[in-house]
Coordinates of C-alpha atoms and ligand atoms in Angstrom, one line a residue:
Chain A
X23 CA -172.6 -66.9 71.2
X24 CA -171.5 -64.2 73.7
X25 CA -168.5 -66.4 74.5
X26 CA -167.3 -67.2 71.1
X27 CA -167.6 -63.4 69.8
X28 CA -165.9 -62.6 73.2
X29 CA -162.6 -65.5 72.5
X30 CA -162.2 -63.7 68.6
X31 CA -162.8 -60.6 69.6
X32 CA -159.8 -61.2 72.3
X33 CA -157.8 -63.5 69.5
X34 CA -158.0 -60.1 67.3
X35 CA -156.5 -58.4 69.7
X36 CA -152.7 -57.0 69.2
X37 CA -151.8 -56.8 73.0
X38 CA -151.6 -60.4 73.4
X39 CA -149.3 -61.6 70.6
X40 CA -146.8 -59.5 73.4
X41 CA -147.8 -61.7 76.3
X42 CA -145.3 -61.7 79.5
X43 CA -142.7 -64.5 79.7
X44 CA -142.4 -66.6 83.2
X45 CA -141.9 -63.7 86.1
X46 CA -141.2 -60.8 83.6
X47 CA -144.0 -58.8 84.4
X48 CA -143.3 -58.7 87.9
X49 CA -139.7 -57.3 87.1
X50 CA -141.9 -53.5 86.1
X51 CA -142.2 -53.0 89.9
X52 CA -138.7 -51.5 90.2
X53 CA -137.5 -50.8 86.1
X54 CA -140.2 -48.5 85.1
X55 CA -140.3 -48.4 81.1
X56 CA -141.4 -44.7 81.5
X57 CA -139.9 -42.9 84.4
X58 CA -136.8 -41.1 82.6
X59 CA -135.4 -40.2 87.0
X60 CA -135.0 -43.5 88.1
X61 CA -131.9 -45.0 90.1
X62 CA -133.1 -48.6 89.3
X63 CA -132.5 -48.2 85.6
X64 CA -135.6 -49.0 82.7
X65 CA -133.9 -52.1 81.0
X66 CA -136.7 -50.8 77.6
X67 CA -134.4 -50.4 74.6
X68 CA -131.2 -52.4 76.1
X69 CA -129.6 -54.8 74.9
X70 CA -131.4 -58.2 75.3
X71 CA -128.2 -60.1 75.3
X72 CA -126.6 -58.2 77.7
X73 CA -129.6 -57.7 80.4
X74 CA -129.6 -61.5 80.6
X75 CA -125.7 -61.4 81.1
X76 CA -126.1 -59.4 84.1
X77 CA -128.3 -62.0 85.1
X78 CA -126.6 -64.1 84.9
X79 CA -124.0 -62.6 87.1
X80 CA -126.1 -61.8 89.8
X81 CA -127.2 -65.2 89.6
X82 CA -123.7 -66.6 90.5
X83 CA -122.2 -64.0 92.7
X84 CA -119.7 -62.1 90.0
X85 CA -121.6 -58.6 89.8
X86 CA -122.2 -56.0 92.8
X87 CA -125.3 -56.2 93.4
X88 CA -127.7 -54.9 97.2
X89 CA -130.8 -57.0 96.0
X90 CA -130.5 -58.6 92.0
X91 CA -127.9 -61.6 93.1
X92 CA -131.4 -62.7 95.5
X93 CA -133.8 -62.0 93.3
X94 CA -132.2 -63.4 90.0
X95 CA -131.3 -66.8 91.8
X96 CA -135.1 -67.6 91.5
X97 CA -134.6 -68.3 87.3
X98 CA -132.8 -70.0 85.4
X99 CA -130.8 -69.3 82.1
X100 CA -133.8 -70.1 79.7
X101 CA -136.4 -68.2 81.8
X102 CA -133.5 -65.1 82.2
X103 CA -133.4 -65.2 78.1
X104 CA -136.7 -65.4 78.0
X105 CA -137.3 -62.2 80.2
X106 CA -134.5 -60.7 79.0
X107 CA -136.3 -60.6 75.1
X108 CA -139.3 -59.1 76.7
X109 CA -138.0 -56.9 78.9
X110 CA -135.9 -54.7 76.5
X111 CA -138.6 -54.9 73.5
Chain B
X3 CA -168.9 -78.4 63.0
X4 CA -171.9 -76.4 65.3
X5 CA -169.4 -74.4 67.0
X6 CA -167.3 -73.8 63.6
X7 CA -171.0 -72.6 62.2
X8 CA -170.8 -70.4 65.4
X9 CA -168.0 -69.1 65.0
X10 CA -168.4 -67.7 61.5
X11 CA -172.0 -66.3 62.5
X12 CA -169.7 -64.3 65.1
X13 CA -167.4 -63.0 62.3
X14 CA -170.3 -62.0 60.2
X15 CA -172.3 -59.7 62.7
X16 CA -171.9 -56.3 62.4
X17 CA -168.8 -54.3 64.6
X18 CA -171.9 -52.8 66.1
X19 CA -172.6 -56.3 68.4
X20 CA -168.7 -57.1 68.3
X21 CA -169.3 -53.5 70.5
X22 CA -171.9 -54.9 72.9
X23 CA -170.1 -58.9 73.2
X24 CA -167.1 -57.0 74.4
X25 CA -165.6 -58.5 77.6
X26 CA -166.2 -57.2 80.9
X27 CA -164.5 -57.4 84.1
X28 CA -165.8 -55.4 87.5
X29 CA -162.7 -54.8 89.6
X30 CA -163.4 -54.0 93.4
X31 CA -161.0 -51.8 95.0
X32 CA -158.5 -49.0 94.2
X33 CA -155.1 -49.6 95.9
X34 CA -152.0 -51.0 94.9
X35 CA -153.8 -54.0 93.3
X36 CA -157.2 -53.3 92.3
X37 CA -156.1 -49.9 90.4
X38 CA -152.8 -52.1 89.0
X39 CA -155.3 -54.4 87.3
X40 CA -157.8 -52.4 86.1
X41 CA -154.9 -50.0 84.3
X42 CA -153.5 -53.9 82.9
X43 CA -157.4 -54.7 82.0
X44 CA -158.2 -51.7 80.0
X45 CA -155.1 -52.0 78.3
X46 CA -155.5 -55.2 77.2
X47 CA -159.1 -54.2 75.4
X48 CA -161.8 -55.6 78.1
X49 CA -164.0 -53.1 80.0
X50 CA -163.0 -51.8 83.2
X51 CA -165.2 -50.6 85.9
X52 CA -163.0 -49.6 88.9
X53 CA -165.1 -49.9 92.4
X54 CA -163.7 -47.9 95.2
X55 CA -165.1 -46.3 97.9
X56 CA -162.8 -43.2 98.0
X57 CA -161.8 -40.5 95.0
X58 CA -158.1 -40.7 96.8
X59 CA -156.3 -43.2 97.7
X60 CA -153.5 -42.9 100.5
X61 CA -150.7 -45.3 100.0
X62 CA -149.1 -47.2 104.0
X63 CA -145.7 -47.7 102.4
X64 CA -143.8 -45.2 103.4
X65 CA -146.4 -43.9 106.0
X66 CA -143.9 -44.9 109.1
X67 CA -141.6 -42.0 108.1
X68 CA -145.1 -39.7 107.8
X69 CA -145.5 -40.4 111.7
X70 CA -142.0 -39.3 112.3
X71 CA -142.5 -36.4 110.8
X72 CA -139.7 -37.1 107.9
X73 CA -142.2 -37.2 105.4
X74 CA -145.4 -34.7 104.3
X75 CA -148.7 -36.4 103.8
X76 CA -149.3 -35.2 100.4
X77 CA -146.7 -37.8 98.9
X78 CA -149.1 -40.1 99.8
X79 CA -152.0 -39.4 97.6
X80 CA -153.1 -40.2 94.4
X81 CA -156.0 -39.9 92.8
X82 CA -157.6 -42.1 89.5
X83 CA -157.7 -39.1 86.7
X84 CA -155.0 -41.6 84.9
X85 CA -156.9 -44.1 85.1
X86 CA -160.0 -42.5 83.2
X87 CA -158.0 -41.2 80.8
X88 CA -156.9 -45.1 79.2
X89 CA -160.7 -45.9 79.7
X90 CA -161.3 -47.5 83.0
X91 CA -164.8 -46.4 84.2
X92 CA -164.3 -45.3 87.9
X93 CA -167.0 -45.7 90.6
X94 CA -166.3 -43.9 93.6
X95 CA -168.9 -45.9 96.2
X96 CA -168.7 -48.7 98.2
X97 CA -169.1 -52.4 96.9
X98 CA -172.1 -54.5 98.9
X99 CA -172.0 -57.3 97.2
X100 CA -170.9 -60.3 94.8
X101 CA -173.8 -62.2 92.6
X102 CA -171.6 -64.6 91.5
X103 CA -174.3 -66.5 89.9
X104 CA -176.4 -63.6 88.7
X105 CA -172.6 -62.6 87.6
X106 CA -173.5 -58.9 89.0
X107 CA -171.7 -56.3 91.2
X108 CA -174.2 -54.4 93.6
X109 CA -173.3 -51.4 94.6
X110 CA -173.9 -49.3 97.9
X111 CA -176.4 -46.8 96.3
X112 CA -178.2 -49.8 94.3
X113 CA -176.4 -49.9 90.8
X114 CA -176.0 -52.8 89.3
X115 CA -172.5 -53.4 87.2
X116 CA -172.2 -57.2 85.1
X117 CA -169.1 -58.5 84.7
X118 CA -168.2 -61.2 82.5
X119 CA -165.1 -61.7 85.2
X120 CA -164.8 -59.4 88.9
X121 CA -161.3 -58.9 90.5
X122 CA -161.2 -57.9 94.4
X123 CA -158.9 -56.4 96.1
X124 CA -160.4 -55.0 99.3
X125 CA -157.5 -54.9 101.2
X126 CA -157.8 -55.5 105.1
X127 CA -160.5 -54.9 107.6
X128 CA -159.9 -54.3 111.4
X129 CA -160.6 -56.6 114.0
X130 CA -162.5 -54.5 116.6
X131 CA -163.8 -57.4 118.3
X132 CA -160.5 -59.5 119.0
X133 CA -158.5 -57.3 121.5
X134 CA -160.7 -56.8 124.4
X135 CA -161.3 -52.5 124.6
X136 CA -159.8 -52.1 121.6
X137 CA -163.2 -51.0 118.9
X138 CA -163.4 -48.2 116.4
X139 CA -164.2 -45.5 119.3
X140 CA -160.5 -46.7 121.0
X141 CA -159.2 -46.2 117.4
X142 CA -159.5 -42.0 118.0
X143 CA -157.7 -42.2 121.3
X144 CA -155.1 -44.8 120.9
X145 CA -154.7 -44.8 117.2
X146 CA -153.9 -47.9 115.0
X147 CA -152.5 -46.1 112.3
X148 CA -153.0 -49.9 109.7
X149 CA -154.5 -47.5 107.1
X150 CA -153.2 -44.9 106.0
X151 CA -155.2 -41.6 106.0
X152 CA -156.3 -39.7 109.2
X153 CA -155.2 -42.5 111.4
X154 CA -151.5 -41.9 110.4
X155 CA -151.9 -38.4 110.7
X156 CA -153.4 -38.8 114.3
X157 CA -151.1 -40.5 116.2
X158 CA -148.1 -38.0 114.0
X159 CA -150.0 -35.3 116.0
X160 CA -150.3 -37.6 119.3
X161 CA -146.1 -38.3 119.2
X162 CA -145.8 -34.6 118.2
X163 CA -147.8 -33.4 120.9
X164 CA -146.1 -35.9 123.3
X165 CA -143.9 -34.5 126.9
X166 CA -140.2 -34.9 126.6
X167 CA -139.6 -38.1 129.1
X168 CA -143.1 -40.1 128.2
X169 CA -143.6 -43.6 126.8
X170 CA -144.8 -44.5 123.8
X171 CA -146.3 -48.0 123.5
X172 CA -146.4 -50.3 120.6
X173 CA -148.8 -53.2 120.0
X174 CA -148.3 -55.3 117.5
X175 CA -150.6 -58.6 116.5
X176 CA -150.0 -62.2 115.5
X177 CA -149.2 -63.6 112.0
X178 CA -150.6 -63.0 109.2
X179 CA -151.3 -59.3 109.1
X180 CA -150.5 -56.3 106.4
X181 CA -147.3 -55.6 105.6
X182 CA -145.3 -58.3 108.3
X183 CA -142.2 -55.8 108.9
X184 CA -143.8 -52.8 108.8
X185 CA -144.2 -52.5 112.7
X186 CA -140.6 -53.0 113.4
X187 CA -140.0 -50.0 110.6
X188 CA -142.3 -48.3 112.4
X189 CA -140.8 -49.4 116.0
X190 CA -137.4 -47.7 114.0
X191 CA -138.7 -44.2 113.3
X192 CA -140.9 -43.2 115.9
X193 CA -137.6 -44.9 117.8
X194 CA -135.1 -42.2 115.4
X195 CA -138.0 -39.1 116.0
X196 CA -137.6 -39.3 120.0
X197 CA -133.9 -39.7 120.0
X198 CA -134.0 -36.3 117.8
X199 CA -136.4 -34.4 119.1
X200 CA -137.5 -35.7 123.1
X201 CA -134.2 -37.8 123.9
X202 CA -135.6 -38.6 127.4
X203 CA -138.2 -40.3 125.6
X204 CA -138.9 -44.4 125.6
X205 CA -140.6 -47.1 123.1
X206 CA -141.7 -49.7 124.6
X207 CA -142.7 -52.5 121.6
X208 CA -144.8 -54.8 122.9
X209 CA -145.3 -58.1 120.4
X210 CA -147.6 -61.4 120.7
X211 CA -144.8 -63.1 118.7
X212 CA -141.5 -64.1 119.2
X213 CA -140.1 -64.2 115.7
X214 CA -140.3 -61.5 113.3
X215 CA -139.4 -60.0 109.2
X216 CA -135.2 -59.0 108.9
X217 CA -135.3 -60.0 113.0
X218 CA -131.6 -60.2 113.3
X219 CA -130.8 -57.2 110.9
X220 CA -133.6 -54.6 112.8
X221 CA -132.1 -55.7 116.2
X222 CA -128.5 -55.5 115.7
X223 CA -129.7 -52.1 113.5
X224 CA -132.0 -51.2 117.2
X225 CA -128.7 -51.6 119.2
X226 CA -126.7 -50.0 117.4
X227 CA -129.0 -46.9 117.3
X228 CA -131.5 -47.0 119.7
X229 CA -129.8 -48.4 123.2
X230 CA -131.9 -47.7 126.1
X231 CA -134.7 -45.4 123.9
X232 CA -136.2 -49.0 122.4
X233 CA -137.1 -51.6 124.3
X234 CA -138.6 -54.9 122.9
X235 CA -140.9 -57.4 124.7
X236 CA -141.8 -61.0 122.4
X237 CA -144.1 -63.4 123.5
X238 CA -142.3 -65.1 126.2
X239 CA -140.9 -62.1 127.9
X240 CA -145.0 -61.2 128.1
X241 CA -145.1 -59.0 124.9
X242 CA -148.6 -60.1 124.2
X243 CA -151.6 -57.2 124.9
X244 CA -155.1 -58.8 126.1
X245 CA -156.8 -55.6 127.1
X246 CA -156.9 -52.1 126.6
X247 CA -158.2 -48.9 128.5
X248 CA -158.3 -46.4 125.9
X249 CA -159.1 -43.5 128.8
X250 CA -156.3 -44.3 130.7
X251 CA -153.6 -45.1 127.7
X252 CA -153.2 -48.3 129.3
X253 CA -153.1 -52.1 128.4
X254 CA -152.6 -55.1 129.8
X255 CA -150.5 -58.2 129.3
X256 CA -149.9 -61.6 130.2
X257 CA -147.7 -60.5 133.1
X258 CA -148.6 -57.1 133.8
X259 CA -149.9 -53.7 132.6
X260 CA -148.3 -50.2 131.6
X261 CA -149.4 -46.6 130.9
X262 CA -148.3 -44.2 127.3
X263 CA -148.6 -41.4 126.7
X264 CA -148.8 -42.6 123.5
X265 CA -150.1 -45.5 122.8
X266 CA -150.3 -47.5 119.2
X267 CA -152.1 -50.5 118.9
X268 CA -152.3 -52.5 115.9
X269 CA -155.2 -55.1 115.8
X270 CA -156.3 -58.8 114.6
X271 CA -157.2 -58.2 110.7
X272 CA -159.3 -60.3 107.7
X273 CA -159.3 -59.7 104.8
X274 CA -161.9 -56.7 103.6
X275 CA -165.5 -56.2 104.2
X276 CA -166.4 -57.1 100.9
X277 CA -164.6 -60.5 100.7
X278 CA -167.0 -61.4 103.8
X279 CA -169.8 -60.4 102.2
X280 CA -169.2 -62.1 98.9
X281 CA -168.4 -65.3 100.5
X282 CA -165.1 -65.1 99.2
X283 CA -163.4 -66.2 102.7
X284 CA -162.8 -69.2 104.5
X285 CA -163.2 -69.3 108.1
X286 CA -159.8 -67.7 109.0
X287 CA -161.0 -64.5 107.8
X288 CA -158.8 -64.3 104.3
X289 CA -159.4 -65.7 100.7
X290 CA -158.5 -69.2 99.5
X291 CA -157.8 -68.9 95.7
X292 CA -155.1 -70.5 92.8
X293 CA -152.1 -69.5 93.1
X294 CA -151.8 -69.5 89.2
X295 CA -154.6 -67.9 88.4
X296 CA -156.0 -66.2 91.6
X297 CA -159.8 -67.3 91.2
X298 CA -161.3 -67.3 93.8
X299 CA -161.6 -71.2 95.4
X300 CA -164.8 -70.9 97.0
X301 CA -166.7 -68.5 94.0
X302 CA -165.9 -68.7 90.5
X303 CA -166.0 -66.3 88.1
X304 CA -164.0 -63.7 91.3
X305 CA -160.5 -63.5 91.5
X306 CA -159.0 -62.0 94.4
X307 CA -155.5 -60.5 95.0
X308 CA -153.4 -58.5 97.7
X309 CA -153.8 -58.9 101.1
X310 CA -157.1 -60.8 101.2
X311 CA -155.9 -63.2 100.3
X312 CA -153.9 -67.2 101.5
X313 CA -151.6 -67.0 99.8
X314 CA -148.8 -68.8 101.0
X315 CA -144.8 -67.9 101.7
X316 CA -145.9 -64.4 100.1
X317 CA -146.5 -61.5 102.5
X318 CA -149.2 -58.7 102.6
X319 CA -147.2 -56.0 100.9
X320 CA -148.0 -53.6 98.1
X321 CA -145.1 -55.1 96.5
X322 CA -147.4 -58.7 96.1
X323 CA -150.6 -57.0 95.5
X324 CA -148.7 -55.2 92.3
X325 CA -147.4 -58.5 91.5
X326 CA -150.6 -60.5 91.9
X327 CA -152.6 -57.7 90.1
X328 CA -150.0 -59.0 86.8
X329 CA -150.3 -62.0 87.3
X330 CA -154.2 -62.6 87.6
X331 CA -154.9 -60.1 84.7
X332 CA -153.0 -62.1 82.2
X333 CA -154.5 -65.4 83.5
X334 CA -158.3 -63.2 83.5
X335 CA -157.8 -62.5 80.0
X336 CA -156.5 -66.2 79.1
X337 CA -159.8 -67.6 80.9
X338 CA -162.0 -65.1 78.9
X339 CA -160.5 -66.1 74.9
X340 CA -160.5 -69.7 76.5
X341 CA -157.0 -70.4 76.2
X342 CA -155.4 -72.1 79.0
X343 CA -154.1 -70.5 82.2
X344 CA -150.2 -69.2 81.7
X345 CA -147.7 -70.5 84.2
X346 CA -147.0 -68.2 87.1
X347 CA -143.5 -66.7 89.0
X348 CA -143.9 -63.7 91.1
X349 CA -141.8 -61.9 93.0
X350 CA -141.8 -60.0 96.4
X351 CA -139.5 -57.1 97.8
X352 CA -139.9 -55.5 100.8
X353 CA -137.9 -52.2 102.2
X354 CA -137.8 -51.4 105.4
X355 CA -136.4 -48.0 106.9
X356 CA -134.5 -48.3 110.2
X357 CA -133.1 -44.7 110.2
X358 CA -132.9 -42.0 107.3
X359 CA -130.9 -43.4 105.0
X360 CA -130.5 -46.6 105.9
X361 CA -132.6 -49.3 104.6
X362 CA -133.0 -52.7 104.4
X363 CA -134.8 -55.5 102.7
X364 CA -136.4 -59.0 102.2
X365 CA -136.9 -60.4 98.9
X366 CA -138.3 -63.1 97.8
X367 CA -139.2 -65.7 94.6
X368 CA -142.4 -67.5 94.4
X369 CA -144.5 -70.2 92.4
X370 CA -148.0 -72.8 92.9
X371 CA -146.9 -76.1 94.6
X372 CA -149.4 -78.6 96.3
X373 CA -152.1 -75.1 96.0
X374 CA -150.2 -72.4 97.3
X375 CA -147.7 -69.7 96.2
X376 CA -144.2 -71.3 97.7
X377 CA -140.8 -69.9 98.0
X378 CA -138.6 -71.4 95.5
X379 CA -135.3 -72.7 97.2
X380 CA -132.0 -70.4 96.8
X381 CA -133.6 -67.5 95.7
X382 CA -134.3 -64.4 98.0
X383 CA -133.5 -63.5 101.5
X384 CA -132.2 -60.9 103.3
X385 CA -129.6 -58.0 103.2
X386 CA -126.9 -59.2 104.4
X387 CA -126.1 -58.4 108.1
X388 CA -122.7 -57.1 107.8
X389 CA -122.9 -54.9 104.9
X390 CA -121.7 -51.4 105.2
X391 CA -122.9 -48.2 105.4
X392 CA -123.0 -47.4 102.2
X393 CA -125.4 -50.1 100.8
X394 CA -128.1 -49.2 104.0
X395 CA -127.3 -46.2 101.9
X396 CA -128.1 -47.4 98.7
X397 CA -130.6 -49.5 99.4
X398 CA -133.3 -46.5 101.7
X399 CA -132.1 -44.8 98.3
X400 CA -133.5 -47.3 96.2
X401 CA -136.7 -48.0 98.4
X402 CA -138.8 -44.3 97.6
X403 CA -137.4 -45.4 93.6
X404 CA -139.5 -48.5 94.3
X405 CA -142.5 -45.9 95.8
X406 CA -142.1 -44.1 93.3
X407 CA -142.3 -46.6 90.3
X408 CA -144.9 -48.5 91.9
X409 CA -146.8 -45.4 92.5
X410 CA -146.7 -44.2 88.2
X411 CA -147.3 -47.8 87.4
X412 CA -150.3 -48.0 89.2
X413 CA -152.1 -44.3 89.3
X414 CA -149.9 -42.0 87.4
Ligands
FAD22 C1 -147.8 -48.9 108.2 C2 -147.2 -49.7 106.5 C3 -146.3 -49.4 106.1 C4 -146.4 -50.6 105.2 N1 -144.8 -50.3 104.2 C5 -144.9 -51.4 102.9 C6 -144.0 -51.3 102.4 O1 -143.0 -50.8 102.6 N2 -143.8 -52.3 101.1 C7 -145.1 -52.8 100.5 O2 -144.9 -53.1 99.3 N3 -146.3 -53.0 101.2 C8 -146.7 -51.7 102.9 N4 -147.4 -52.1 103.1 C9 -148.6 -52.9 103.0 C10 -149.1 -52.5 101.5 O3 -149.8 -51.1 102.6 C11 -150.2 -53.1 101.2 O4 -149.9 -54.3 101.2 C12 -151.3 -53.1 100.3 O5 -151.9 -51.6 100.2 C13 -152.2 -54.1 99.8 O6 -153.5 -53.7 98.9 P1 -154.4 -54.2 98.4 O7 -154.7 -53.5 96.9 O8 -154.4 -55.3 99.0 O9 -155.4 -53.3 98.9 P2 -155.1 -51.8 100.1 O10 -153.9 -51.4 99.9 O11 -155.9 -51.7 101.1 O12 -156.4 -51.3 98.4 C14 -157.5 -51.3 99.1 C15 -159.1 -50.3 98.2 O13 -160.3 -50.9 98.6 C16 -160.9 -49.9 98.7 N5 -162.4 -50.8 98.9 C17 -162.1 -52.0 100.4 N6 -163.6 -52.1 100.2 C18 -164.2 -51.9 99.2 C19 -165.9 -51.6 99.2 N7 -165.9 -52.6 99.7 N8 -166.3 -50.8 97.8 C20 -164.7 -50.5 97.1 N9 -164.0 -49.8 97.5 C21 -163.5 -51.0 98.8 C22 -160.5 -49.8 99.6 O14 -160.8 -48.0 100.0 C23 -159.0 -49.8 99.4 O15 -158.4 -48.0 98.7 C24 -147.5 -51.6 104.8 C25 -148.3 -51.6 105.3 C26 -148.2 -50.4 106.2 C27 -149.5 -50.5 106.8

């Protein structure tokens, strides 16, 4: 009974319609969506296609990077696109 | 059919009954893992209680800069007001037990907190039974400074007070331990301190292993920046410390003994005491977990994250604890609503400073494989060995930026 009520309650909560795709939540450890003065830029509100393109260039080694080239290689193109759509929203 | 009728009944229940039925999670430990998790749970609409022993959290990342006189201790301290403001119920008490059958956490004052699921992020316990001569009393003469706070300030004060021309000794433990590159960052920054403030002094680093994180980058930087000042002794050359004498500030190795003006002993470690008390740790002293949900393999319904777990390829870092918190919370929310646990992919990046304005990093991307977190081949790795000074400077800058972001995400 309790479990069912719980399940219904949780399904009703709007927060769950926006679940982070694979790997995306850990990008926020560096790309703060709230710090305005950050050196590592916020990706919120950016163009999703641009973010996906940047990730592709990092992965292929054609975009200058101190770190992102090493991280971007852990994701496929499809995974990157899902992250880009979520993180820019 | 019965289920459907029950669901209907649930829907028809008056509102207060719903409120009572809201899922309850108790989080033990308000460090990088626990604070991040508590906040994410509250944001997901879950009634969350955070049990944290101390009213103020003192962060370890960048505490090596405090030790070297490069950063105020104040910059390491964080409070829990922002979590309270988001609806987390914060209780400053020590948890003494977790009763997984009755689903409740027991606090030092006898308070009992019921839960639907629990999450434990207790960090490490230093083993004061592992290195002969090194107990808690000895740590007041030979600080470990491996849990930030009074110990950090003690080591900083000892370095500031030591005479020029003295020897500083560091004893580094075998794997696994909190923050794999941490001892070598500390050695670098102590060497920087000595070079600029007490240039006739020496640093002797005695290591219980032969290979370590970012080794080639550290060794190249040491040769360039601290030649003749920093001496590194690996296991194969007699680096393993087997006994210490706190009164004499003397350490004994397989090959001989050394006395120091300042001695920093980093002892072996295990998962925080509550993990042992709650039966979450195995015989290794660390906690086996499922790598997708971070649910304990020993105690169902209880999730464990951060330094306390056996994480496979993922290191024990603040970055990792924060990443695991987010993945564990997504899994807990799914489990509470009877949905499948989402697939997991995690990142880690550990920055180290080898001097002010000189940063290096190691990164990894991980996924569950064969029951643990495994490296994704081809991804991750260290900063290049031949990078120009501008890249080292950029990485030092990004390191500070990372710290500002992760502490804001967890505490601000
Ligand atoms: C010198 C040094 C430098 C480091 N540098 C870096 C770095 O640059 N980057 C990085 O990513 N990591 C770094 N780390 C590692 C990082 O500090 C840890 O990995 C991180 O703190 C782990 O988080 P946690 O949540 O597992 O544990 P902790 O942060 O230790 O938090 C555990 C919390 O639980 C509380 N607690 C424990 N037991 C109980 C109980 N029974 N009841 C109530 N409360 C309890 C404790 O008081 C504590 O607040 C460094 C560590 C050191 C020592």
